[in-house]
Amino acid sequence: MKINLETTITTPIYSPLYPPPPYECKGCETIYFIYDANFNYIREILPEPLKPAPDPTVCVMIRNLHFPGTLGSYGETIFNVLSAYEDRIGWYFAYIYCASDKALACGRELWGTPKKFGVTEITKRGSAMNGSLKIGNDILVEASVQLVSKADPIEMMPKYRGREITNFVLKVIPNAVNGSPEIKQLISIKREAFTLKELWSCNGTISLKEAPGCDPTHKLSPTEKPRVFYDKCDYILNYGTIIYDYLSTNETPKR
Protein backbone atom coordinates (compact mmCIF):
# COMPACT_ATOMS: atom_id res chain seq x y z
CA MET A 1 0.00 0.00 0.00
CA LYS A 2 1.38 3.38 -1.00
CA ILE A 3 1.79 5.88 1.84
CA ASN A 4 0.22 9.31 1.38
CA LEU A 5 3.01 11.67 2.44
CA GLU A 6 0.61 14.62 2.44
CA THR A 7 -1.41 13.16 5.33
CA THR A 8 1.44 11.48 7.24
CA ILE A 9 2.55 13.79 10.05
CA THR A 10 5.08 11.65 11.93
CA THR A 11 7.74 9.00 11.40
CA PRO A 12 8.43 6.17 10.74
CA ILE A 13 6.45 6.56 7.53
CA TYR A 14 5.21 2.95 7.44
CA SER A 15 4.42 2.84 11.16
CA PRO A 16 3.65 6.36 12.47
CA LEU A 17 4.21 6.91 16.18
CA TYR A 18 0.95 8.84 16.66
CA PRO A 19 -2.13 9.66 14.57
CA PRO A 20 -3.14 13.20 13.61
CA PRO A 21 -5.50 15.20 15.87
CA PRO A 22 -8.16 15.52 17.10
CA TYR A 23 -7.52 13.55 20.30
CA GLU A 24 -10.52 12.86 22.53
CA CYS A 25 -9.67 12.69 26.23
CA LYS A 26 -12.14 10.71 28.35
CA GLY A 27 -12.23 10.72 32.14
CA CYS A 28 -9.17 12.91 32.71
CA GLU A 29 -8.31 13.34 36.42
CA THR A 30 -6.30 16.34 37.57
CA ILE A 31 -5.05 17.67 40.89
CA TYR A 32 -4.38 21.44 40.76
CA PHE A 33 -2.12 23.42 43.07
CA ILE A 34 -2.57 27.16 42.40
CA TYR A 35 -0.40 29.68 44.24
CA ASP A 36 1.89 32.71 44.15
CA ALA A 37 5.56 32.10 43.37
CA ASN A 38 8.82 34.01 42.97
CA PHE A 39 8.12 36.85 40.53
CA ASN A 40 11.76 37.21 39.44
CA TYR A 41 12.00 33.58 38.37
CA ILE A 42 8.64 33.72 36.59
CA ARG A 43 9.86 36.75 34.65
CA GLU A 44 13.13 34.96 33.87
CA ILE A 45 11.57 31.84 32.31
CA LEU A 46 8.88 33.58 30.25
CA PRO A 47 9.93 34.12 26.62
CA GLU A 48 9.10 37.54 25.17
CA PRO A 49 6.66 38.77 24.01
CA LEU A 50 4.95 37.02 26.96
CA LYS A 51 4.77 39.05 30.16
CA PRO A 52 3.98 37.88 33.68
CA ALA A 53 0.34 38.27 34.60
CA PRO A 54 -0.34 40.99 37.22
CA ASP A 55 -0.40 38.32 39.90
CA PRO A 56 2.62 35.92 39.77
CA THR A 57 0.56 32.73 39.68
CA VAL A 58 1.78 29.17 39.18
CA CYS A 59 -0.40 26.10 38.66
CA VAL A 60 1.08 22.63 39.08
CA MET A 61 -1.13 19.96 37.54
CA ILE A 62 -0.74 16.27 38.42
CA ARG A 63 -2.84 14.24 36.00
CA ASN A 64 -4.07 10.88 34.73
CA LEU A 65 -4.95 11.18 31.03
CA HIS A 66 -6.88 8.77 28.82
CA PHE A 67 -7.00 9.15 25.03
CA PRO A 68 -8.68 5.92 23.85
CA GLY A 69 -7.52 4.76 20.43
CA THR A 70 -5.02 7.60 19.87
CA LEU A 71 -2.42 8.54 22.51
CA GLY A 72 -3.45 5.97 25.12
CA SER A 73 -3.34 6.40 28.91
CA TYR A 74 -0.50 8.00 30.86
CA GLY A 75 0.35 10.22 33.79
CA GLU A 76 1.56 13.78 33.35
CA THR A 77 2.81 16.65 35.52
CA ILE A 78 2.71 20.23 34.22
CA PHE A 79 4.23 23.40 35.68
CA ASN A 80 2.22 26.35 34.35
CA VAL A 81 2.98 30.06 34.74
CA LEU A 82 0.19 32.62 34.29
CA SER A 83 1.20 35.09 31.61
CA ALA A 84 -0.13 37.72 29.22
CA TYR A 85 0.22 38.34 25.50
CA GLU A 86 -1.36 41.62 24.40
CA ASP A 87 -4.92 41.31 25.75
CA ARG A 88 -4.81 37.54 26.22
CA ILE A 89 -4.25 35.69 29.47
CA GLY A 90 -2.85 32.18 29.37
CA TRP A 91 -0.92 29.47 31.16
CA TYR A 92 2.62 29.18 29.78
CA PHE A 93 3.84 25.57 29.83
CA ALA A 94 7.22 25.93 31.56
CA TYR A 95 7.88 22.23 32.24
CA ILE A 96 5.96 19.04 31.39
CA TYR A 97 6.75 15.42 32.17
CA CYS A 98 5.07 12.23 30.94
CA ALA A 99 5.94 8.54 30.52
CA SER A 100 4.37 7.98 27.08
CA ASP A 101 6.47 7.99 23.92
CA LYS A 102 3.41 8.91 21.83
CA ALA A 103 2.41 11.82 24.06
CA LEU A 104 5.97 13.07 24.45
CA ALA A 105 6.74 13.11 20.73
CA CYS A 106 3.30 14.39 19.76
CA GLY A 107 3.45 17.25 22.25
CA ARG A 108 6.91 18.39 21.20
CA GLU A 109 6.43 17.98 17.44
CA LEU A 110 2.91 19.35 16.99
CA TRP A 111 2.69 22.17 19.52
CA GLY A 112 6.18 22.58 20.95
CA THR A 113 5.22 21.59 24.49
CA PRO A 114 8.47 21.08 26.48
CA LYS A 115 7.76 17.46 27.37
CA LYS A 116 10.41 15.29 28.96
CA PHE A 117 10.24 11.77 30.32
CA GLY A 118 9.02 11.47 33.90
CA VAL A 119 6.76 9.11 35.84
CA THR A 120 3.65 10.65 37.39
CA GLU A 121 1.60 8.63 39.85
CA ILE A 122 -1.68 9.33 41.65
CA THR A 123 -2.72 6.93 44.39
CA LYS A 124 -6.10 7.05 46.14
CA ARG A 125 -7.52 5.90 49.45
CA GLY A 126 -11.12 6.98 49.89
CA SER A 127 -11.23 10.78 49.64
CA ALA A 128 -7.46 11.09 50.10
CA MET A 129 -4.90 11.14 47.28
CA ASN A 130 -1.15 11.28 46.92
CA GLY A 131 0.65 12.48 43.80
CA SER A 132 4.28 12.30 42.78
CA LEU A 133 6.66 12.99 39.89
CA LYS A 134 9.80 10.88 39.59
CA ILE A 135 12.69 11.50 37.15
CA GLY A 136 14.93 8.46 37.19
CA ASN A 137 15.68 7.87 40.86
CA ASP A 138 14.85 11.45 41.87
CA ILE A 139 11.49 12.60 43.20
CA LEU A 140 10.75 16.13 41.99
CA VAL A 141 7.19 16.46 43.32
CA GLU A 142 5.40 15.04 46.34
CA ALA A 143 1.79 16.02 47.03
CA SER A 144 -1.05 14.99 49.30
CA VAL A 145 -4.70 15.93 48.88
CA GLN A 146 -7.94 15.52 50.80
CA LEU A 147 -11.26 16.17 49.05
CA VAL A 148 -13.37 18.65 51.04
CA SER A 149 -16.43 19.84 49.12
CA LYS A 150 -17.86 20.30 45.63
CA ALA A 151 -16.67 23.53 44.04
CA ASP A 152 -17.67 26.02 41.35
CA PRO A 153 -15.18 26.55 38.48
CA ILE A 154 -14.99 30.29 39.20
CA GLU A 155 -13.33 29.47 42.53
CA MET A 156 -10.20 28.35 40.72
CA MET A 157 -9.39 31.76 39.16
CA PRO A 158 -11.79 34.31 40.69
CA LYS A 159 -9.78 37.34 39.48
CA TYR A 160 -10.44 36.35 35.87
CA ARG A 161 -14.19 35.84 36.05
CA GLY A 162 -15.64 35.97 32.54
CA ARG A 163 -12.24 35.98 30.79
CA GLU A 164 -11.01 33.16 28.63
CA ILE A 165 -7.71 31.66 29.79
CA THR A 166 -5.77 29.86 27.06
CA ASN A 167 -2.46 27.94 27.02
CA PHE A 168 0.83 29.24 25.60
CA VAL A 169 3.79 27.19 24.39
CA LEU A 170 7.07 28.14 22.72
CA LYS A 171 7.71 25.89 19.71
CA VAL A 172 11.34 25.75 18.58
CA ILE A 173 12.62 23.27 15.97
CA PRO A 174 16.26 23.51 14.80
CA ASN A 175 17.34 22.85 11.24
CA ALA A 176 19.71 20.00 10.38
CA VAL A 177 22.46 22.16 8.89
CA ASN A 178 23.67 24.41 11.71
CA GLY A 179 21.07 24.04 14.47
CA SER A 180 19.60 27.51 14.05
CA PRO A 181 15.82 27.70 14.50
CA GLU A 182 13.89 26.41 11.51
CA ILE A 183 10.64 27.13 13.38
CA LYS A 184 10.22 29.48 16.33
CA GLN A 185 6.64 30.30 17.21
CA LEU A 186 4.43 31.15 20.15
CA ILE A 187 1.48 28.76 20.02
CA SER A 188 -1.94 28.93 21.67
CA ILE A 189 -3.68 25.63 22.48
CA LYS A 190 -7.31 25.38 23.54
CA ARG A 191 -9.31 22.46 24.84
CA GLU A 192 -12.46 21.91 22.77
CA ALA A 193 -15.79 20.37 23.77
CA PHE A 194 -14.78 20.64 27.43
CA THR A 195 -17.14 18.81 29.79
CA LEU A 196 -16.59 19.14 33.52
CA LYS A 197 -17.84 16.01 35.29
CA GLU A 198 -16.95 17.00 38.84
CA LEU A 199 -14.84 19.59 40.66
CA TRP A 200 -13.74 19.49 44.28
CA SER A 201 -12.14 22.01 46.60
CA CYS A 202 -9.41 20.29 48.61
CA ASN A 203 -6.93 20.59 51.40
CA GLY A 204 -3.44 19.70 50.31
CA THR A 205 0.29 20.21 50.38
CA ILE A 206 2.93 20.10 47.65
CA SER A 207 6.70 19.92 47.84
CA LEU A 208 8.92 20.73 44.84
CA LYS A 209 12.36 19.22 45.30
CA GLU A 210 15.73 20.11 43.83
CA ALA A 211 17.63 17.29 42.15
CA PRO A 212 21.05 17.46 40.43
CA GLY A 213 20.79 17.25 36.65
CA CYS A 214 17.04 17.89 36.63
CA ASP A 215 15.11 20.99 35.61
CA PRO A 216 14.99 23.70 38.33
CA THR A 217 11.27 23.25 38.93
CA HIS A 218 11.84 23.84 42.65
CA LYS A 219 12.26 27.54 41.85
CA LEU A 220 8.49 27.59 41.22
CA SER A 221 7.76 26.56 44.82
CA PRO A 222 4.85 28.27 46.61
CA THR A 223 5.38 31.50 48.49
CA GLU A 224 1.95 31.10 50.09
CA LYS A 225 -0.48 28.31 50.91
CA PRO A 226 -1.78 26.77 47.64
CA ARG A 227 -5.40 26.62 46.63
CA VAL A 228 -6.05 22.99 45.77
CA PHE A 229 -8.66 21.45 43.46
CA TYR A 230 -9.43 18.11 41.87
CA ASP A 231 -11.53 17.50 38.79
CA LYS A 232 -12.69 14.92 36.30
CA CYS A 233 -13.40 16.04 32.75
CA ASP A 234 -13.63 15.17 29.06
CA TYR A 235 -12.27 17.30 26.23
CA ILE A 236 -10.87 17.24 22.72
CA LEU A 237 -7.32 18.32 21.88
CA ASN A 238 -6.83 19.66 18.36
CA TYR A 239 -4.28 21.68 16.41
CA GLY A 240 -3.11 24.97 17.92
CA THR A 241 -2.91 28.55 16.66
CA ILE A 242 0.25 30.52 15.88
CA ILE A 243 -0.08 33.84 17.68
CA TYR A 244 3.50 35.07 17.21
CA ASP A 245 6.10 34.01 14.64
CA TYR A 246 9.57 35.08 15.75
CA LEU A 247 11.20 34.40 12.38
CA SER A 248 8.77 36.51 10.37
CA THR A 249 9.42 39.71 12.36
CA ASN A 250 12.22 42.21 11.90
CA GLU A 251 13.09 42.17 15.58
CA THR A 252 13.16 38.86 17.40
CA PRO A 253 12.25 39.14 21.10
CA LYS A 254 14.87 37.88 23.51
CA ARG A 255 14.32 34.46 24.97
Coordinates of C-alpha atoms in Angstrom, one line a residue:
M1 CA 0.0 0.0 0.0
K2 CA 1.4 3.4 -1.0
I3 CA 1.8 5.9 1.8
N4 CA 0.2 9.3 1.4
L5 CA 3.0 11.7 2.4
E6 CA 0.6 14.6 2.4
T7 CA -1.4 13.2 5.3
T8 CA 1.4 11.5 7.2
I9 CA 2.6 13.8 10.1
T10 CA 5.1 11.7 11.9
T11 CA 7.7 9.0 11.4
P12 CA 8.4 6.2 10.7
I13 CA 6.5 6.6 7.5
Y14 CA 5.2 3.0 7.4
S15 CA 4.4 2.8 11.2
P16 CA 3.7 6.4 12.5
L17 CA 4.2 6.9 16.2
Y18 CA 0.9 8.8 16.7
P19 CA -2.1 9.7 14.6
P20 CA -3.1 13.2 13.6
P21 CA -5.5 15.2 15.9
P22 CA -8.2 15.5 17.1
Y23 CA -7.5 13.6 20.3
E24 CA -10.5 12.9 22.5
C25 CA -9.7 12.7 26.2
K26 CA -12.1 10.7 28.4
G27 CA -12.2 10.7 32.1
C28 CA -9.2 12.9 32.7
E29 CA -8.3 13.3 36.4
T30 CA -6.3 16.3 37.6
I31 CA -5.0 17.7 40.9
Y32 CA -4.4 21.4 40.8
F33 CA -2.1 23.4 43.1
I34 CA -2.6 27.2 42.4
Y35 CA -0.4 29.7 44.2
D36 CA 1.9 32.7 44.2
A37 CA 5.6 32.1 43.4
N38 CA 8.8 34.0 43.0
F39 CA 8.1 36.9 40.5
N40 CA 11.8 37.2 39.4
Y41 CA 12.0 33.6 38.4
I42 CA 8.6 33.7 36.6
R43 CA 9.9 36.8 34.7
E44 CA 13.1 35.0 33.9
I45 CA 11.6 31.8 32.3
L46 CA 8.9 33.6 30.2
P47 CA 9.9 34.1 26.6
E48 CA 9.1 37.5 25.2
P49 CA 6.7 38.8 24.0
L50 CA 4.9 37.0 27.0
K51 CA 4.8 39.1 30.2
P52 CA 4.0 37.9 33.7
A53 CA 0.3 38.3 34.6
P54 CA -0.3 41.0 37.2
D55 CA -0.4 38.3 39.9
P56 CA 2.6 35.9 39.8
T57 CA 0.6 32.7 39.7
V58 CA 1.8 29.2 39.2
C59 CA -0.4 26.1 38.7
V60 CA 1.1 22.6 39.1
M61 CA -1.1 20.0 37.5
I62 CA -0.7 16.3 38.4
R63 CA -2.8 14.2 36.0
N64 CA -4.1 10.9 34.7
L65 CA -5.0 11.2 31.0
H66 CA -6.9 8.8 28.8
F67 CA -7.0 9.2 25.0
P68 CA -8.7 5.9 23.8
G69 CA -7.5 4.8 20.4
T70 CA -5.0 7.6 19.9
L71 CA -2.4 8.5 22.5
G72 CA -3.5 6.0 25.1
S73 CA -3.3 6.4 28.9
Y74 CA -0.5 8.0 30.9
G75 CA 0.3 10.2 33.8
E76 CA 1.6 13.8 33.4
T77 CA 2.8 16.7 35.5
I78 CA 2.7 20.2 34.2
F79 CA 4.2 23.4 35.7
N80 CA 2.2 26.4 34.4
V81 CA 3.0 30.1 34.7
L82 CA 0.2 32.6 34.3
S83 CA 1.2 35.1 31.6
A84 CA -0.1 37.7 29.2
Y85 CA 0.2 38.3 25.5
E86 CA -1.4 41.6 24.4
D87 CA -4.9 41.3 25.8
R88 CA -4.8 37.5 26.2
I89 CA -4.2 35.7 29.5
G90 CA -2.9 32.2 29.4
W91 CA -0.9 29.5 31.2
Y92 CA 2.6 29.2 29.8
F93 CA 3.8 25.6 29.8
A94 CA 7.2 25.9 31.6
Y95 CA 7.9 22.2 32.2
I96 CA 6.0 19.0 31.4
Y97 CA 6.8 15.4 32.2
C98 CA 5.1 12.2 30.9
A99 CA 5.9 8.5 30.5
S100 CA 4.4 8.0 27.1
D101 CA 6.5 8.0 23.9
K102 CA 3.4 8.9 21.8
A103 CA 2.4 11.8 24.1
L104 CA 6.0 13.1 24.4
A105 CA 6.7 13.1 20.7
C106 CA 3.3 14.4 19.8
G107 CA 3.5 17.2 22.3
R108 CA 6.9 18.4 21.2
E109 CA 6.4 18.0 17.4
L110 CA 2.9 19.4 17.0
W111 CA 2.7 22.2 19.5
G112 CA 6.2 22.6 21.0
T113 CA 5.2 21.6 24.5
P114 CA 8.5 21.1 26.5
K115 CA 7.8 17.5 27.4
K116 CA 10.4 15.3 29.0
F117 CA 10.2 11.8 30.3
G118 CA 9.0 11.5 33.9
V119 CA 6.8 9.1 35.8
T120 CA 3.7 10.7 37.4
E121 CA 1.6 8.6 39.9
I122 CA -1.7 9.3 41.7
T123 CA -2.7 6.9 44.4
K124 CA -6.1 7.0 46.1
R125 CA -7.5 5.9 49.4
G126 CA -11.1 7.0 49.9
S127 CA -11.2 10.8 49.6
A128 CA -7.5 11.1 50.1
M129 CA -4.9 11.1 47.3
N130 CA -1.2 11.3 46.9
G131 CA 0.7 12.5 43.8
S132 CA 4.3 12.3 42.8
L133 CA 6.7 13.0 39.9
K134 CA 9.8 10.9 39.6
I135 CA 12.7 11.5 37.2
G136 CA 14.9 8.5 37.2
N137 CA 15.7 7.9 40.9
D138 CA 14.9 11.5 41.9
I139 CA 11.5 12.6 43.2
L140 CA 10.8 16.1 42.0
V141 CA 7.2 16.5 43.3
E142 CA 5.4 15.0 46.3
A143 CA 1.8 16.0 47.0
S144 CA -1.0 15.0 49.3
V145 CA -4.7 15.9 48.9
Q146 CA -7.9 15.5 50.8
L147 CA -11.3 16.2 49.1
V148 CA -13.4 18.7 51.0
S149 CA -16.4 19.8 49.1
K150 CA -17.9 20.3 45.6
A151 CA -16.7 23.5 44.0
D152 CA -17.7 26.0 41.4
P153 CA -15.2 26.6 38.5
I154 CA -15.0 30.3 39.2
E155 CA -13.3 29.5 42.5
M156 CA -10.2 28.4 40.7
M157 CA -9.4 31.8 39.2
P158 CA -11.8 34.3 40.7
K159 CA -9.8 37.3 39.5
Y160 CA -10.4 36.4 35.9
R161 CA -14.2 35.8 36.0
G162 CA -15.6 36.0 32.5
R163 CA -12.2 36.0 30.8
E164 CA -11.0 33.2 28.6
I165 CA -7.7 31.7 29.8
T166 CA -5.8 29.9 27.1
N167 CA -2.5 27.9 27.0
F168 CA 0.8 29.2 25.6
V169 CA 3.8 27.2 24.4
L170 CA 7.1 28.1 22.7
K171 CA 7.7 25.9 19.7
V172 CA 11.3 25.8 18.6
I173 CA 12.6 23.3 16.0
P174 CA 16.3 23.5 14.8
N175 CA 17.3 22.9 11.2
A176 CA 19.7 20.0 10.4
V177 CA 22.5 22.2 8.9
N178 CA 23.7 24.4 11.7
G179 CA 21.1 24.0 14.5
S180 CA 19.6 27.5 14.1
P181 CA 15.8 27.7 14.5
E182 CA 13.9 26.4 11.5
I183 CA 10.6 27.1 13.4
K184 CA 10.2 29.5 16.3
Q185 CA 6.6 30.3 17.2
L186 CA 4.4 31.2 20.1
I187 CA 1.5 28.8 20.0
S188 CA -1.9 28.9 21.7
I189 CA -3.7 25.6 22.5
K190 CA -7.3 25.4 23.5
R191 CA -9.3 22.5 24.8
E192 CA -12.5 21.9 22.8
A193 CA -15.8 20.4 23.8
F194 CA -14.8 20.6 27.4
T195 CA -17.1 18.8 29.8
L196 CA -16.6 19.1 33.5
K197 CA -17.8 16.0 35.3
E198 CA -16.9 17.0 38.8
L199 CA -14.8 19.6 40.7
W200 CA -13.7 19.5 44.3
S201 CA -12.1 22.0 46.6
C202 CA -9.4 20.3 48.6
N203 CA -6.9 20.6 51.4
G204 CA -3.4 19.7 50.3
T205 CA 0.3 20.2 50.4
I206 CA 2.9 20.1 47.6
S207 CA 6.7 19.9 47.8
L208 CA 8.9 20.7 44.8
K209 CA 12.4 19.2 45.3
E210 CA 15.7 20.1 43.8
A211 CA 17.6 17.3 42.1
P212 CA 21.0 17.5 40.4
G213 CA 20.8 17.2 36.6
C214 CA 17.0 17.9 36.6
D215 CA 15.1 21.0 35.6
P216 CA 15.0 23.7 38.3
T217 CA 11.3 23.2 38.9
H218 CA 11.8 23.8 42.7
K219 CA 12.3 27.5 41.8
L220 CA 8.5 27.6 41.2
S221 CA 7.8 26.6 44.8
P222 CA 4.9 28.3 46.6
T223 CA 5.4 31.5 48.5
E224 CA 2.0 31.1 50.1
K225 CA -0.5 28.3 50.9
P226 CA -1.8 26.8 47.6
R227 CA -5.4 26.6 46.6
V228 CA -6.1 23.0 45.8
F229 CA -8.7 21.4 43.5
Y230 CA -9.4 18.1 41.9
D231 CA -11.5 17.5 38.8
K232 CA -12.7 14.9 36.3
C233 CA -13.4 16.0 32.8
D234 CA -13.6 15.2 29.1
Y235 CA -12.3 17.3 26.2
I236 CA -10.9 17.2 22.7
L237 CA -7.3 18.3 21.9
N238 CA -6.8 19.7 18.4
Y239 CA -4.3 21.7 16.4
G240 CA -3.1 25.0 17.9
T241 CA -2.9 28.5 16.7
I242 CA 0.2 30.5 15.9
I243 CA -0.1 33.8 17.7
Y244 CA 3.5 35.1 17.2
D245 CA 6.1 34.0 14.6
Y246 CA 9.6 35.1 15.8
L247 CA 11.2 34.4 12.4
S248 CA 8.8 36.5 10.4
T249 CA 9.4 39.7 12.4
N250 CA 12.2 42.2 11.9
E251 CA 13.1 42.2 15.6
T252 CA 13.2 38.9 17.4
P253 CA 12.3 39.1 21.1
K254 CA 14.9 37.9 23.5
R255 CA 14.3 34.5 25.0

